[in-house]
CSV table of C-alpha atoms in Angstrom, one decimal:
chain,number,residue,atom,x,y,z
A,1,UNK,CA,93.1,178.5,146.3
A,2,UNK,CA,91.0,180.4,148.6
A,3,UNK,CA,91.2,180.7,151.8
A,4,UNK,CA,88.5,179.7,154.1
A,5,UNK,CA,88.4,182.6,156.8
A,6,UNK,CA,85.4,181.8,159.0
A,7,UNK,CA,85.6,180.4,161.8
A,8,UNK,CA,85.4,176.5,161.5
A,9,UNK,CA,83.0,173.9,163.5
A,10,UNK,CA,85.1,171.1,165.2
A,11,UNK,CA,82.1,168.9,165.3
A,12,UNK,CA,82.1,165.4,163.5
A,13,UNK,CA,79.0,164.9,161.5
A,14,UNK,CA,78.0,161.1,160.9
A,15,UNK,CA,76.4,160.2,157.6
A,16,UNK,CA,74.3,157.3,159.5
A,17,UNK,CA,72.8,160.1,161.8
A,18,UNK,CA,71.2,161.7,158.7
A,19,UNK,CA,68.3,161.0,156.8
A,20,UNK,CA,68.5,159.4,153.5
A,21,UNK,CA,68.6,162.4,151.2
A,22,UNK,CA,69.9,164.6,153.2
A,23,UNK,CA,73.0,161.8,153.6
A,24,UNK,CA,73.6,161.4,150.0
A,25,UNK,CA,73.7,165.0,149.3
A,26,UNK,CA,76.2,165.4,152.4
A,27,UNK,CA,78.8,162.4,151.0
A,28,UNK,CA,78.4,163.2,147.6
A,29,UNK,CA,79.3,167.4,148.3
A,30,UNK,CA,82.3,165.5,150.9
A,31,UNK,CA,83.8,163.6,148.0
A,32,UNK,CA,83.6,166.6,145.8
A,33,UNK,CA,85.3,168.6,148.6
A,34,UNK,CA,88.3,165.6,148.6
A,35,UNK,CA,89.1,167.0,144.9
A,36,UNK,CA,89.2,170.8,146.4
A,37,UNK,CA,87.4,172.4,143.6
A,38,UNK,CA,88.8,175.9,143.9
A,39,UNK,CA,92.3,175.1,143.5
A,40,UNK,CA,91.5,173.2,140.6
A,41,UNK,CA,89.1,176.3,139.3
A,42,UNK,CA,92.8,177.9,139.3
A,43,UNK,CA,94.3,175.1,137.4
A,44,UNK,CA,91.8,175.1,134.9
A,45,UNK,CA,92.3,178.8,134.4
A,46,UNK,CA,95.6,178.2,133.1
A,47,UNK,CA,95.1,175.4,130.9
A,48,UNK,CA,91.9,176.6,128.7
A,49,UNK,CA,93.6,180.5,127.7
A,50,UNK,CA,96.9,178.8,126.8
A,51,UNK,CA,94.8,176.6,124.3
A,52,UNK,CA,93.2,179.7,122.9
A,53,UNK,CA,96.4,181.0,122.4
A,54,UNK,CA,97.6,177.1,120.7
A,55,UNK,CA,95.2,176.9,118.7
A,56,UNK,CA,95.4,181.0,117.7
A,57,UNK,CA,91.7,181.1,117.8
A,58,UNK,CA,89.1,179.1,119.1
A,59,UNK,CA,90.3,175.3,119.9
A,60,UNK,CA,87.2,172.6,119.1
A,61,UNK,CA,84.4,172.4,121.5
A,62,UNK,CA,84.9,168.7,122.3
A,63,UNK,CA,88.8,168.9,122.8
A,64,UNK,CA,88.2,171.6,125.3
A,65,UNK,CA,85.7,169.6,127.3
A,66,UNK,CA,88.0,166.4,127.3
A,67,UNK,CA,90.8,168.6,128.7
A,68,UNK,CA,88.7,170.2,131.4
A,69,UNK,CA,87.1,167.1,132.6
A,70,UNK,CA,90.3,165.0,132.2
A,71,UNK,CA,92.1,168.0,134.1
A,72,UNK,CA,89.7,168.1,136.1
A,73,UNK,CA,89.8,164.4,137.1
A,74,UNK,CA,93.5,164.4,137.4
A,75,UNK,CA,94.1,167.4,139.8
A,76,UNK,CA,90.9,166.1,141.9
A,77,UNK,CA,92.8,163.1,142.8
A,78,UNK,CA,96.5,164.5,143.5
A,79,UNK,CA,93.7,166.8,146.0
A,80,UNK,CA,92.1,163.7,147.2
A,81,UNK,CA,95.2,161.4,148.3
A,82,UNK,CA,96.6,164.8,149.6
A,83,UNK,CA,93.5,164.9,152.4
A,84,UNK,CA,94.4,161.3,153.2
A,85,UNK,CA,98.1,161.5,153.6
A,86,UNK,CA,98.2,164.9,155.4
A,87,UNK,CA,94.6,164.0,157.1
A,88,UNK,CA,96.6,164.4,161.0
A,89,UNK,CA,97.5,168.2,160.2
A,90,UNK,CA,94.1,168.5,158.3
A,91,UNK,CA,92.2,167.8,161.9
A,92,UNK,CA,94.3,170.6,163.9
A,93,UNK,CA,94.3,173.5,161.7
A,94,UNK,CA,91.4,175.7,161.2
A,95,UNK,CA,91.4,176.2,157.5
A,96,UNK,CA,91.1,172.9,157.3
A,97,UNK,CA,89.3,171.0,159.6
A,98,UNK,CA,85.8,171.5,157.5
A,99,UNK,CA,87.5,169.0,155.3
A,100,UNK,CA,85.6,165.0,154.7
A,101,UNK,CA,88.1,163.3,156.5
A,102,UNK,CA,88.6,165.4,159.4
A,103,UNK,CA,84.6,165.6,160.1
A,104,UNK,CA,84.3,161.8,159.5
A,105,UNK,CA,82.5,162.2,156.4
A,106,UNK,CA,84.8,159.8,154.3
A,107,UNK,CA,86.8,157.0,156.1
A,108,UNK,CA,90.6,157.2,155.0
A,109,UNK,CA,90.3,153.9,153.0
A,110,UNK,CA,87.3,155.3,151.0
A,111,UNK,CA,89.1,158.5,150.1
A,112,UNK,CA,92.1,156.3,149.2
A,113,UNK,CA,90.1,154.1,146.5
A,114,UNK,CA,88.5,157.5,145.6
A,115,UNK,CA,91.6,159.3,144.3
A,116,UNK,CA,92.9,156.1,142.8
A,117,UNK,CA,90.1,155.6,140.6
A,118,UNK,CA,90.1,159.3,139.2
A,119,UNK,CA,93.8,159.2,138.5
A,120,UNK,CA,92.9,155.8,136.4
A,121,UNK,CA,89.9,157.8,135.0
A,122,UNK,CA,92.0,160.8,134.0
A,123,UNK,CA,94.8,159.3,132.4
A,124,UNK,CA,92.3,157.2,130.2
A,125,UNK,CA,90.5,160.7,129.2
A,126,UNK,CA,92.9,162.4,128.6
A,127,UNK,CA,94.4,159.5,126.4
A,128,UNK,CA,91.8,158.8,124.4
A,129,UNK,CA,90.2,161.9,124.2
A,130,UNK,CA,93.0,164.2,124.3
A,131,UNK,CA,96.5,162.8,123.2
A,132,UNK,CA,99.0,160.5,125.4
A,133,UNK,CA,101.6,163.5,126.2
A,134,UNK,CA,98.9,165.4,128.0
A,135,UNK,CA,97.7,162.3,129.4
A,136,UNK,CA,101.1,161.4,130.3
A,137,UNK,CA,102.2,165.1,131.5
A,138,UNK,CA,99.1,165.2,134.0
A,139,UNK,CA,99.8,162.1,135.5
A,140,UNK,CA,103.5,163.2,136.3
A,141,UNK,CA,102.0,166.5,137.7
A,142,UNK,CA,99.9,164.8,139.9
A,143,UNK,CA,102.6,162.3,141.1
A,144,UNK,CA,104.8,165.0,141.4
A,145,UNK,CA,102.3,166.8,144.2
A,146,UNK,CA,101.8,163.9,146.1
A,147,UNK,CA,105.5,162.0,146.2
A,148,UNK,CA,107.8,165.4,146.0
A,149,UNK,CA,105.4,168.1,147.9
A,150,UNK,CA,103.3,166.2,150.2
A,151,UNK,CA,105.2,163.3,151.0
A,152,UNK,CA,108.7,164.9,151.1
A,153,UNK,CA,109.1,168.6,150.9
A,154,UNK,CA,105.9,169.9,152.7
A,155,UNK,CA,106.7,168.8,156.3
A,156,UNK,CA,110.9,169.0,155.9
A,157,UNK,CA,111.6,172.3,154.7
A,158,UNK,CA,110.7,175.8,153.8
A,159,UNK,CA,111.4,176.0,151.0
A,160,UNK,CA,108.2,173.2,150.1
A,161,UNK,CA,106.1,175.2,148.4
A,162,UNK,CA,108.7,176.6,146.0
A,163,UNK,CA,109.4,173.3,144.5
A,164,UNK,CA,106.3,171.5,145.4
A,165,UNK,CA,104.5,174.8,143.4
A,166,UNK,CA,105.9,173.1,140.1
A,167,UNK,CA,103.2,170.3,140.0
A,168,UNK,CA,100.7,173.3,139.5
A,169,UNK,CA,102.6,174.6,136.7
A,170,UNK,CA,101.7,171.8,134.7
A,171,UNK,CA,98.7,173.1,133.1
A,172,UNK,CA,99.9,175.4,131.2
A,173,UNK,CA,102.1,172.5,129.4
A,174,UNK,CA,98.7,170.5,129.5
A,175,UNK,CA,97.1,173.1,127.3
A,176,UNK,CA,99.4,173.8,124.8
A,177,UNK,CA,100.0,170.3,124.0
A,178,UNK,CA,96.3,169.2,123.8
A,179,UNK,CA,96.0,171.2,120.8
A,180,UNK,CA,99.5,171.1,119.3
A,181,UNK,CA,100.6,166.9,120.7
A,182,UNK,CA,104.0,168.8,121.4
A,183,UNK,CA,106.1,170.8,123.7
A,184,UNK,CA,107.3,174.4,122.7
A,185,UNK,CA,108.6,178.0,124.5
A,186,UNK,CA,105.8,180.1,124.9
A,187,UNK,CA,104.3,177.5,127.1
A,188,UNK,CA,107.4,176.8,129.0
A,189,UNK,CA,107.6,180.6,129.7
A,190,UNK,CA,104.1,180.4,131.0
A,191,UNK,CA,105.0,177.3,133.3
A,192,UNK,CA,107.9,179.5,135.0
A,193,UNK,CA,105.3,182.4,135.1
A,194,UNK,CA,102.6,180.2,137.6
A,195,UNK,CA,106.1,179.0,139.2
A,196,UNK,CA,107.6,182.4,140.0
A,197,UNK,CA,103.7,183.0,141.0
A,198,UNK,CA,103.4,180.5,143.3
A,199,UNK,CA,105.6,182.0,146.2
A,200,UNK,CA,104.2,184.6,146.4
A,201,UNK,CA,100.6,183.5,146.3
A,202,UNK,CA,101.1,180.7,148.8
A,203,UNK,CA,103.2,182.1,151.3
A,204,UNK,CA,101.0,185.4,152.1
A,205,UNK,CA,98.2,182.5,152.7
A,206,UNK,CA,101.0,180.9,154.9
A,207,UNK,CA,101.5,184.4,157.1
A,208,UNK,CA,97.4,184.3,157.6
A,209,UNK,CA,97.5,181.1,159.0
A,210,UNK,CA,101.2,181.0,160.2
A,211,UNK,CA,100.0,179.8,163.6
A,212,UNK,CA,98.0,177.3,162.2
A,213,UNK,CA,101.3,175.8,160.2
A,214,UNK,CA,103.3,176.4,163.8
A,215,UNK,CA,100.8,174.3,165.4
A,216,UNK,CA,101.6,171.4,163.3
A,217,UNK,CA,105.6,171.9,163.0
A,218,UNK,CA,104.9,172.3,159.1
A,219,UNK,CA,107.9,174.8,158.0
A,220,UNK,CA,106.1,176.9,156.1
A,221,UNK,CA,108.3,180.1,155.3
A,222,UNK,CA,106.6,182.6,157.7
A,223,UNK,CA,106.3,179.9,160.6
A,224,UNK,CA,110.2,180.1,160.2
A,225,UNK,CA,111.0,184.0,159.4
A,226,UNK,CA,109.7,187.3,160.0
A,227,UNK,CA,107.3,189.0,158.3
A,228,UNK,CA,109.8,191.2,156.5
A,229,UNK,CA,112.1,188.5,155.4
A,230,UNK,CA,109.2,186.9,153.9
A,231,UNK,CA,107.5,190.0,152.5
A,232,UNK,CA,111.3,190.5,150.9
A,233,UNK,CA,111.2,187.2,149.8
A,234,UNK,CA,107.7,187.8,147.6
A,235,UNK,CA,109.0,191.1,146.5
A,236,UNK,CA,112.2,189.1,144.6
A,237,UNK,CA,109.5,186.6,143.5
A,238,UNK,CA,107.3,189.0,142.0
A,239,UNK,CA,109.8,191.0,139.9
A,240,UNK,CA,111.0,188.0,138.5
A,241,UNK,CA,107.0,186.3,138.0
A,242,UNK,CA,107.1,190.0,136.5
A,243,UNK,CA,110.4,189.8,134.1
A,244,UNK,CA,109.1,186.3,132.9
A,245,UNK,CA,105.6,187.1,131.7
A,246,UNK,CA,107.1,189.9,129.7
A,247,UNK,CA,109.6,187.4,128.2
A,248,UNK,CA,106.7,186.0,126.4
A,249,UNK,CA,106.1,188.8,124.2
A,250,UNK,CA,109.5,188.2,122.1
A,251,UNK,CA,109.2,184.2,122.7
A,252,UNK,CA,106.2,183.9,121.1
A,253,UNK,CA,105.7,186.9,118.8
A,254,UNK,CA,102.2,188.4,120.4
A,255,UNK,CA,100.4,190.7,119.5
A,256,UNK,CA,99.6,194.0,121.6
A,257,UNK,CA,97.1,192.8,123.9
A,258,UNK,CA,99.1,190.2,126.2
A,259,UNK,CA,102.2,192.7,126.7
A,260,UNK,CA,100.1,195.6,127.8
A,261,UNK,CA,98.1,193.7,130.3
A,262,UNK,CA,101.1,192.9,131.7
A,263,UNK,CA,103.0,195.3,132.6
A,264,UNK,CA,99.7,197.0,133.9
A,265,UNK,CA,99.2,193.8,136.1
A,266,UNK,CA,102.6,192.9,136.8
A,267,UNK,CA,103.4,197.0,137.1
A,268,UNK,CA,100.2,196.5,140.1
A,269,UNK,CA,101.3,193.3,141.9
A,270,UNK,CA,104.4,194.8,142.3
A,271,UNK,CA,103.3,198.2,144.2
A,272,UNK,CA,100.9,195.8,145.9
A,273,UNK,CA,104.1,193.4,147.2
A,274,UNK,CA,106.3,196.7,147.9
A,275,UNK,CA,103.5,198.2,150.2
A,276,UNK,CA,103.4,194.5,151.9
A,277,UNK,CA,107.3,194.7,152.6
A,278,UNK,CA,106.9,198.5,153.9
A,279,UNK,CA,103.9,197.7,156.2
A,280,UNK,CA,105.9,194.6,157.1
A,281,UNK,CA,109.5,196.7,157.9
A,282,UNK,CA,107.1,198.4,160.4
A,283,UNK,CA,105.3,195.8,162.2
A,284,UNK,CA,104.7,192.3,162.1
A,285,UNK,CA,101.5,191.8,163.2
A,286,UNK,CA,99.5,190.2,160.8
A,287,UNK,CA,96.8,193.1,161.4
A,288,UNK,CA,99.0,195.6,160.1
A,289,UNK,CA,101.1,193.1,157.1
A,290,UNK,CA,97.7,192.9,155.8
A,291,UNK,CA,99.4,189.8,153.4
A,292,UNK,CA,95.6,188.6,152.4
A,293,UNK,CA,95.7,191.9,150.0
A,294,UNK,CA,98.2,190.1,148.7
A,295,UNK,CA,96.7,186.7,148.3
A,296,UNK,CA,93.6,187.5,146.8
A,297,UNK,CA,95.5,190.3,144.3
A,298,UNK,CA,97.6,186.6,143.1
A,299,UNK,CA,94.3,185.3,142.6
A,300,UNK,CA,93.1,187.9,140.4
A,301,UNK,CA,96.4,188.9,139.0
A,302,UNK,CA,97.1,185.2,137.3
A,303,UNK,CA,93.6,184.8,136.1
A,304,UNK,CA,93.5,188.2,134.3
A,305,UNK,CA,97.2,187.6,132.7
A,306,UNK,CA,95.8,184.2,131.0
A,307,UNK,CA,92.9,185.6,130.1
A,308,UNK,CA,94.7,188.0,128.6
A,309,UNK,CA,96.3,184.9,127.2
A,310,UNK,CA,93.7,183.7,125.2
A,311,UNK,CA,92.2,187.2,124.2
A,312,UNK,CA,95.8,188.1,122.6
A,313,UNK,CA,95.2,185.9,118.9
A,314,UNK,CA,91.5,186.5,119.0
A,315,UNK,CA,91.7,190.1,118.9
A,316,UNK,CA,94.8,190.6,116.8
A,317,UNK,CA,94.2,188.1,113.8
């Protein structure tokens, strides 16, 4: 979920201009790009530590990879048939006009077939290979992020991303129940965790590119309030993201690790979202909101917690 903060090219590149290897290599990296493989880096993140912690040890080699690469499969095309649906905003806003379908690289139609066939491939993975409930769980994620968030909530309301966050909550379920074929707590409490997360995260990528969202009358929470309300706004978020990642301590009877790493993470995001609100109480110019502090603190604040995830039964058996 990084942002891409170069500038952009507006030029459309033609596959039929380019020579032959040089065109292969071009559509093959523009139907990778469809899947956007750093959001699902993120995803991934929070699925493999959560069956660490399942499994309380190290889960089997082969159930790990069928996870990833069904995972993998399944978040790439909810990704893919999100370019093709929101492929008129795509075109018009910097961070995204680099993508295949706004450069030509992929014809709509193509990218269409494209996410079809890994959401068939997916769910058949993770069937198979996995069990049916994650199968089944990953498929409702993914419909979920297309039908709810992209379709409904994205371009209606601003409060999109607060809903339309749950479909990446998901893995966390995904994980647990690859190893265990059932639902529990703990992994609902880390569910709420990346969905208390996801405000915060997404909206201080939102107040970057605010005029970007503006441009194309998507509501995006700081296209529609000022920067204090919405640096207010992260700073409820992130004491409740906070209050439910200690909640898994008691809910799940860790040991020492996870607990101390976060209170010292959560105990940082939160001076980090407080100095956001302050700056943002005296200005609200972007230059001095700073809110991509914030951002890429998210980034490094989730991945930390779940790795703290999975280190919590290895180190304490």
């Amino acid at each position: 979920m990084t942002a891409v903060d170069s500038q952009v090219s507006t030029t459309s590149v033609d596959p039929a201009h380019l020579g032959g290897w040089a065109t292969l290599k071009d559509v093959v990296a523009a139907y990778v790009g469809l899947m956007k493989p750093r959001v699902i880096e993120l995803l991934l993140l929070t699925t493999v530590p959560v069956m660490f912690y399942a499994q309380r040890g190290v889960p089997a080699l082969g159930l790990v990879v069928a996870t990833v690469v069904g995972g993998t499969l399944s978040a790439g095309s909810a990704n893919a048939l999100n370019c093709v649906y929101d492929r008129d905003i795509d075109e018009q806003m910097r961070r995204t006009r680099r993508r295949a379908l706004p450069r030509h690289m992929v014809s709509p139609r193509a990218a269409f077939v494209f996410g079809i066939a890994l959401a068939v491939i997916s769910t058949l993975v993770l069937g198979f290979f996995v069990n049916w409930l994650s199968s089944g769980l990953a498929l409702a994620a993914s419909a979920f992020y297309l039908f709810v968030y992209t379709m409904v909530l994205k371009r209606r309301t601003t409060q999109n991303i607060v809903w339309g966050g749950l479909a990446g909550c998901f893995p966390a379920l995904i994980g647990w129940t690859a190893v265990t074929d059932s639902l529990a707590w703990p992994p609902v409490v880390l569910f709420l965790v990346v969905f208390l997360w996801t405000p915060p995260h997404t909206w201080a990528l939102a107040m970057r590119y605010r005029e970007d969202y503006a441009a194309v009358d998507v509501p995006m929470l700081p296209v529609r309030r000022s920067g204090e309300a919405v640096a207010r706004q992260i700073v409820a978020y992130s004491w409740a993201m906070v209050a439910m990642s200690l909640a898994l301590w008691p809910v799940a009877d860790t040991g020492p690790v996870y607990p101390v790493a976060a209170v010292v993470l959560g105990g940082a995001f939160l001076v980090e979202a407080h100095l956001m609100w302050l700056r943002a109480r005296r200005s609200d110019e972007l230059s001095r909101i700073k809110p991509m502090r914030l951002f890429h603190w998210s980034n490094m604040y989730l991945s930390l917690l779940f790795v703290a995830v999975a280190l919590d039964p290895l180190l304490t058996r």
